[in-house]
PDB file of C-alpha atoms in Angstrom:
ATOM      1  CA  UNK A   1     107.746 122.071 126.220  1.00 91.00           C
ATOM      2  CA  UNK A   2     106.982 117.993 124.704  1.00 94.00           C
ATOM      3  CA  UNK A   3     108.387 119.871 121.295  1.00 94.00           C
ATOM      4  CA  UNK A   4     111.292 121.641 122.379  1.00 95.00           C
ATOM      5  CA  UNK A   5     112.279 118.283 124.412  1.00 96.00           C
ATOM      6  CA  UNK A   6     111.469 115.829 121.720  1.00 96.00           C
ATOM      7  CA  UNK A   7     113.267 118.051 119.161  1.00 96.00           C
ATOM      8  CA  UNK A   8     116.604 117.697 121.240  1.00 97.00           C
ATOM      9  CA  UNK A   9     116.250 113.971 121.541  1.00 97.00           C
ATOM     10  CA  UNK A  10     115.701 113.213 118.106  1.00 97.00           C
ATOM     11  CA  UNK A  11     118.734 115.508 116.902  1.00 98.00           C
ATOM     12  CA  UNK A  12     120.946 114.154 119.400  1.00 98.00           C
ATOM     13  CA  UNK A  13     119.468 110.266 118.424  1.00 97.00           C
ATOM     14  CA  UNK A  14     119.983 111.388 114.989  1.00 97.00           C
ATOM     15  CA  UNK A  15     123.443 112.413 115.379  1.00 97.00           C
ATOM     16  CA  UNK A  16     123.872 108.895 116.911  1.00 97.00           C
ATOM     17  CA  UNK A  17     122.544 106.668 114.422  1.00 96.00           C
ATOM     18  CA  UNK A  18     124.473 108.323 111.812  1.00 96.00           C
ATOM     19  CA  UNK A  19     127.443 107.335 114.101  1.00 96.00           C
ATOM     20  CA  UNK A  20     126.601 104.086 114.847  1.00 93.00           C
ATOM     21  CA  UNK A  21     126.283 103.292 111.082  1.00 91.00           C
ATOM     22  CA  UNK A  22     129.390 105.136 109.889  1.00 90.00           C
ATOM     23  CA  UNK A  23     131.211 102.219 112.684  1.00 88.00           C
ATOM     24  CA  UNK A  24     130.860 100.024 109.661  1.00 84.00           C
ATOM     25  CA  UNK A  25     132.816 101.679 107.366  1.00 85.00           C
ATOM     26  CA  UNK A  26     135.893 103.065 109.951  1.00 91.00           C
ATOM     27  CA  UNK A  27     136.101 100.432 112.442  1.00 93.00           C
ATOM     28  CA  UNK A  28     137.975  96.837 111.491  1.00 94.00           C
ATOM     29  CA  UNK A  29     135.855  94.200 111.690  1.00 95.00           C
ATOM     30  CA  UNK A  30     138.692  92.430 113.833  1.00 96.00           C
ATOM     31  CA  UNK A  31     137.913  95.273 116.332  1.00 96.00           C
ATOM     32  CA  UNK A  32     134.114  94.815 116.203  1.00 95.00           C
ATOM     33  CA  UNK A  33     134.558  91.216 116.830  1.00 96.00           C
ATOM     34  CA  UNK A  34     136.781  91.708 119.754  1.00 96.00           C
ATOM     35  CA  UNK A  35     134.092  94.193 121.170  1.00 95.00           C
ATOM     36  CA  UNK A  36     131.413  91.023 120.228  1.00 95.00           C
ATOM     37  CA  UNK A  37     132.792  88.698 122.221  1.00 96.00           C
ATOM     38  CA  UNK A  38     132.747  90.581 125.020  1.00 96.00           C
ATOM     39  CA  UNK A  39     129.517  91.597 124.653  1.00 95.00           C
ATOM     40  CA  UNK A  40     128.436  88.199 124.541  1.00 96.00           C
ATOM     41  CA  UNK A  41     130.968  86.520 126.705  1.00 93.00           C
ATOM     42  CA  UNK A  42     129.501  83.029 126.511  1.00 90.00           C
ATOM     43  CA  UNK A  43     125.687  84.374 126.993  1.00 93.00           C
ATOM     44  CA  UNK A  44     122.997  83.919 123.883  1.00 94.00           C
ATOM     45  CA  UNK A  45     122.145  87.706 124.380  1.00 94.00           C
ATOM     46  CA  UNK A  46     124.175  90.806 124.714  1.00 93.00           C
ATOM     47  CA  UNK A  47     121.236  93.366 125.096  1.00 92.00           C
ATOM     48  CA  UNK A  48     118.386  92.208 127.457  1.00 89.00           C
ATOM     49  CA  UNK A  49     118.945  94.758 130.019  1.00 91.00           C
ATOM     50  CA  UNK A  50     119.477  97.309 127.595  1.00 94.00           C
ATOM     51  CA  UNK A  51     116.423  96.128 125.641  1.00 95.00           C
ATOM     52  CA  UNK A  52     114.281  97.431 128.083  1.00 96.00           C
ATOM     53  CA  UNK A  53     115.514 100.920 128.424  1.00 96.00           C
ATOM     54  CA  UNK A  54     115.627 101.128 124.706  1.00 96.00           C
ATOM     55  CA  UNK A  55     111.534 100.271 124.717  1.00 96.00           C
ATOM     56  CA  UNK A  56     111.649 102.848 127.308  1.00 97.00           C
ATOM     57  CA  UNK A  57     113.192 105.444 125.577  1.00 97.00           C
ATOM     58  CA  UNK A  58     110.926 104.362 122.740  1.00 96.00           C
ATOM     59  CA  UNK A  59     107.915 105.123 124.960  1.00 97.00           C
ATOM     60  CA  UNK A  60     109.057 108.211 126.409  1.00 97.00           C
ATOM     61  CA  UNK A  61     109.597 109.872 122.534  1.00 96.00           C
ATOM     62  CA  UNK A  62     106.265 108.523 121.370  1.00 96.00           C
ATOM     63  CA  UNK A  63     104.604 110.062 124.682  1.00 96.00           C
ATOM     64  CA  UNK A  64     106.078 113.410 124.188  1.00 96.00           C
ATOM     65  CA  UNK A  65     105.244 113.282 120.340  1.00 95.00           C
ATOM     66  CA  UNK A  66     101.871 112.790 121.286  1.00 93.00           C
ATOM     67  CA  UNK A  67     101.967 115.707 123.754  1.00 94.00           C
ATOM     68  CA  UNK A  68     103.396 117.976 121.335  1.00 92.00           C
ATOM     69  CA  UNK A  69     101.850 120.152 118.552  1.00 83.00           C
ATOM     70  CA  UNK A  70     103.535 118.483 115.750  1.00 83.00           C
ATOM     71  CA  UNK A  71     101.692 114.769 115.820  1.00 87.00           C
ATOM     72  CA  UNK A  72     100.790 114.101 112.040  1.00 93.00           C
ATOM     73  CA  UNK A  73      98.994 110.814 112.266  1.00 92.00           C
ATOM     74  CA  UNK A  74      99.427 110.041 108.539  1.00 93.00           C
ATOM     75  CA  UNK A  75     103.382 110.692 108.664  1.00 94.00           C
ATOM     76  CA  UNK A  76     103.727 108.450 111.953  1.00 95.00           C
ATOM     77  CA  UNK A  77     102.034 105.918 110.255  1.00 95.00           C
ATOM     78  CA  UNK A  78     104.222 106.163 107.808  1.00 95.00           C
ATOM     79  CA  UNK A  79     107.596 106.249 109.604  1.00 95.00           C
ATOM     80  CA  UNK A  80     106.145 103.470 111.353  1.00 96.00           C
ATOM     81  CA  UNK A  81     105.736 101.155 108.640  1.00 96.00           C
ATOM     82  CA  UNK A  82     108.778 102.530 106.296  1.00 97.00           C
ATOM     83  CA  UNK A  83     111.116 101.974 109.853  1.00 96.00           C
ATOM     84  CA  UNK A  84     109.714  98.707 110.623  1.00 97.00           C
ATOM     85  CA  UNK A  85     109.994  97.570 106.895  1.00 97.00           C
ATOM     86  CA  UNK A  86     113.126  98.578 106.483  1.00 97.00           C
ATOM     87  CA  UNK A  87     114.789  96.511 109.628  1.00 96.00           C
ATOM     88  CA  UNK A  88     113.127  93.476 107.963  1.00 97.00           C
ATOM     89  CA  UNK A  89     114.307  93.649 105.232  1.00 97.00           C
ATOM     90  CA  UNK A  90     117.745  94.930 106.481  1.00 97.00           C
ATOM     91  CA  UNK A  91     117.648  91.041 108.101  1.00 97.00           C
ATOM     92  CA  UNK A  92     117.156  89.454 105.266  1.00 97.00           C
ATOM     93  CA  UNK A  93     120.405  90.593 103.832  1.00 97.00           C
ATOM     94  CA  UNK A  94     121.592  87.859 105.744  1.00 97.00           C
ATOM     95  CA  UNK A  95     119.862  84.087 104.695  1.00 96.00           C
ATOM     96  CA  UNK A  96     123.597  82.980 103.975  1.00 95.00           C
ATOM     97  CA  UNK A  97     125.205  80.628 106.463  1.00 95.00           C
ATOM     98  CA  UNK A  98     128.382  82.132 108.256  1.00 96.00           C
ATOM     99  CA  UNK A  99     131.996  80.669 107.541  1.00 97.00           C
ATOM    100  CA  UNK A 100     132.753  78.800 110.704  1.00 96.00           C
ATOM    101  CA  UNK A 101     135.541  81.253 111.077  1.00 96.00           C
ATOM    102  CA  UNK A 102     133.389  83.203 111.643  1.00 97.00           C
ATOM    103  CA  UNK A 103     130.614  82.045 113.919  1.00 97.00           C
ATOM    104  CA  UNK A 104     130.013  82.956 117.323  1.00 96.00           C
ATOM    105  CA  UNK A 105     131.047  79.975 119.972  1.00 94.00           C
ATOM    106  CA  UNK A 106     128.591  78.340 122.090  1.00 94.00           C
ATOM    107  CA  UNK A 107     125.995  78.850 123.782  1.00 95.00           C
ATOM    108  CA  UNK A 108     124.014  80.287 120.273  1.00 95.00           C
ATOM    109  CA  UNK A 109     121.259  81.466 119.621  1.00 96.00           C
ATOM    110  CA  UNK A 110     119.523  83.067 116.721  1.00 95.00           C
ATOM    111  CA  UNK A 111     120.252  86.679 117.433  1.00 95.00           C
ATOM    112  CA  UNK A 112     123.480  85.917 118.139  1.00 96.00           C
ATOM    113  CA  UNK A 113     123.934  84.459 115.267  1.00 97.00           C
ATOM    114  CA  UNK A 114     122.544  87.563 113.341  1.00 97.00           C
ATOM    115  CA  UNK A 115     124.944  89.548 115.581  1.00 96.00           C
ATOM    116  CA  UNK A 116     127.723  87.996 114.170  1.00 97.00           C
ATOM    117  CA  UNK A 117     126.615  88.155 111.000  1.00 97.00           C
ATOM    118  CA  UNK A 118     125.965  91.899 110.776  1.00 96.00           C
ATOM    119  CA  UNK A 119     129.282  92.336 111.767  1.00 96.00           C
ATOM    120  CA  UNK A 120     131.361  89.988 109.906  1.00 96.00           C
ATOM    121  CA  UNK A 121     129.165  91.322 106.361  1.00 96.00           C
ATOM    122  CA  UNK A 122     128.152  95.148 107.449  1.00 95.00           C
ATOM    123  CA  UNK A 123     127.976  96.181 103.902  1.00 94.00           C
ATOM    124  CA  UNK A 124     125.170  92.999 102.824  1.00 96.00           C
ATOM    125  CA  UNK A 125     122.504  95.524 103.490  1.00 96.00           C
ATOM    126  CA  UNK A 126     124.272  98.243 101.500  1.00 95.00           C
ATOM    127  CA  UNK A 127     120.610  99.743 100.092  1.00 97.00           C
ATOM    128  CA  UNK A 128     119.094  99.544 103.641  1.00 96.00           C
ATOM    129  CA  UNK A 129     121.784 100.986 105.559  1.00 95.00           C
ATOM    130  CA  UNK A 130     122.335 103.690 102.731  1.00 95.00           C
ATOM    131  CA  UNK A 131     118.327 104.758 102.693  1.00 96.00           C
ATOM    132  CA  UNK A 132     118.542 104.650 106.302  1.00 96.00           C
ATOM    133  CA  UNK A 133     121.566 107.228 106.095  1.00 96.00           C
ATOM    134  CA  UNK A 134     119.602 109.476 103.822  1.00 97.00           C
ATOM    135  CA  UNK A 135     116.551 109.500 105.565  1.00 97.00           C
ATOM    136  CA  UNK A 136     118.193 110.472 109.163  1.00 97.00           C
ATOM    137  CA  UNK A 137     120.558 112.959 107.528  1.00 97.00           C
ATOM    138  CA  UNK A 138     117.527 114.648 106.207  1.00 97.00           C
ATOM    139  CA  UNK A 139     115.930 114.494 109.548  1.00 97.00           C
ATOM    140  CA  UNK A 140     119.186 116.109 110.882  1.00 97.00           C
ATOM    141  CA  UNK A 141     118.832 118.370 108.094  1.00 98.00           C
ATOM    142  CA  UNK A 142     115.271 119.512 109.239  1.00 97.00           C
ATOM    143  CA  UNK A 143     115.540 119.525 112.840  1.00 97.00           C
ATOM    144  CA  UNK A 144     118.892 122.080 112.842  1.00 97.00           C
ATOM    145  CA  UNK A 145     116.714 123.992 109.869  1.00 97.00           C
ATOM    146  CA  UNK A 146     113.024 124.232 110.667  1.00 96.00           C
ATOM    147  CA  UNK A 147     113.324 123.269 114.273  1.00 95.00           C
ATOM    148  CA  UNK A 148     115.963 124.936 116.136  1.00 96.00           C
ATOM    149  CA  UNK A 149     116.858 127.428 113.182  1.00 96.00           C
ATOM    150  CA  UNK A 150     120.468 126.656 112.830  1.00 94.00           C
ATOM    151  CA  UNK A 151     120.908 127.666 109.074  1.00 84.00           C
TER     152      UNK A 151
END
């Protein structure tokens, strides 16, 4: 039951990150903005309620990988690191200072900052974002193959 429910999660998370990174590419940055700013709306974070559920959800998928019969301690160990290496070093696409232009307004603070960054320079971590990309198209690939047996 843990496999059948975590495989469903992770395709339908898949499905969404490949979404959320394709916004990027189809979405004007004047539009992203727009939807920053509100987001924000003069607070230094947009996300701390949402934080939590997404440590939740995190918690949840890590509990039912551990109940299921697919747990491969040396590949979770491995996502692990490659996922958590790869945000870092998606972050430090972005040591340049913004263009006033196109700063966030007060109050500030440094993940707002990085907020506005991200969106005002998307493509900065081109390599990141792109090996990201491959590697959840290929877990797309392999949960619609081998795990619901789509193809």
């Amino acid at each position: 039951m843990a496999t059948t429910v975590l495989k469903i999660l992770m395709t339908l998370f898949c499905i969404q990150v490949l979404v959320k990174l394709s916004v990027f590419f189809f979405i004007s940055y004047e539009t992203r903005r727009k939807q920053l700013d509100k987001s924000y709306n003069n607070k230094r974070s947009a996300t701390k309620a949402t934080d939590y559920v997404l440590l939740a959800i995190c918690a949840l998928l890590v509990t039912l990988l551990f109940f299921s019969e697919n747990l491969e301690y040396l590949s979770f160990i491995t996502g692990l690191y490659v996922g958590a290496t790869l945000i870092q070093v998606y972050f430090h696409q972005f040591s340049e200072p913004l263009p006033k232009e196109k700063s966030p307004s007060e109050p500030t603070s440094p993940i707002k900052i990085m907020s506005y960054a991200i969106q005002a320079f998307p493509r900065r971590p081109w390599k990141e974002l792109s090996f990201l990309m491959v590697l959840f198209l290929w877990g797309l690939y392999m949960l619609l193959t081998k795990g619901f047996g789509v193809f």
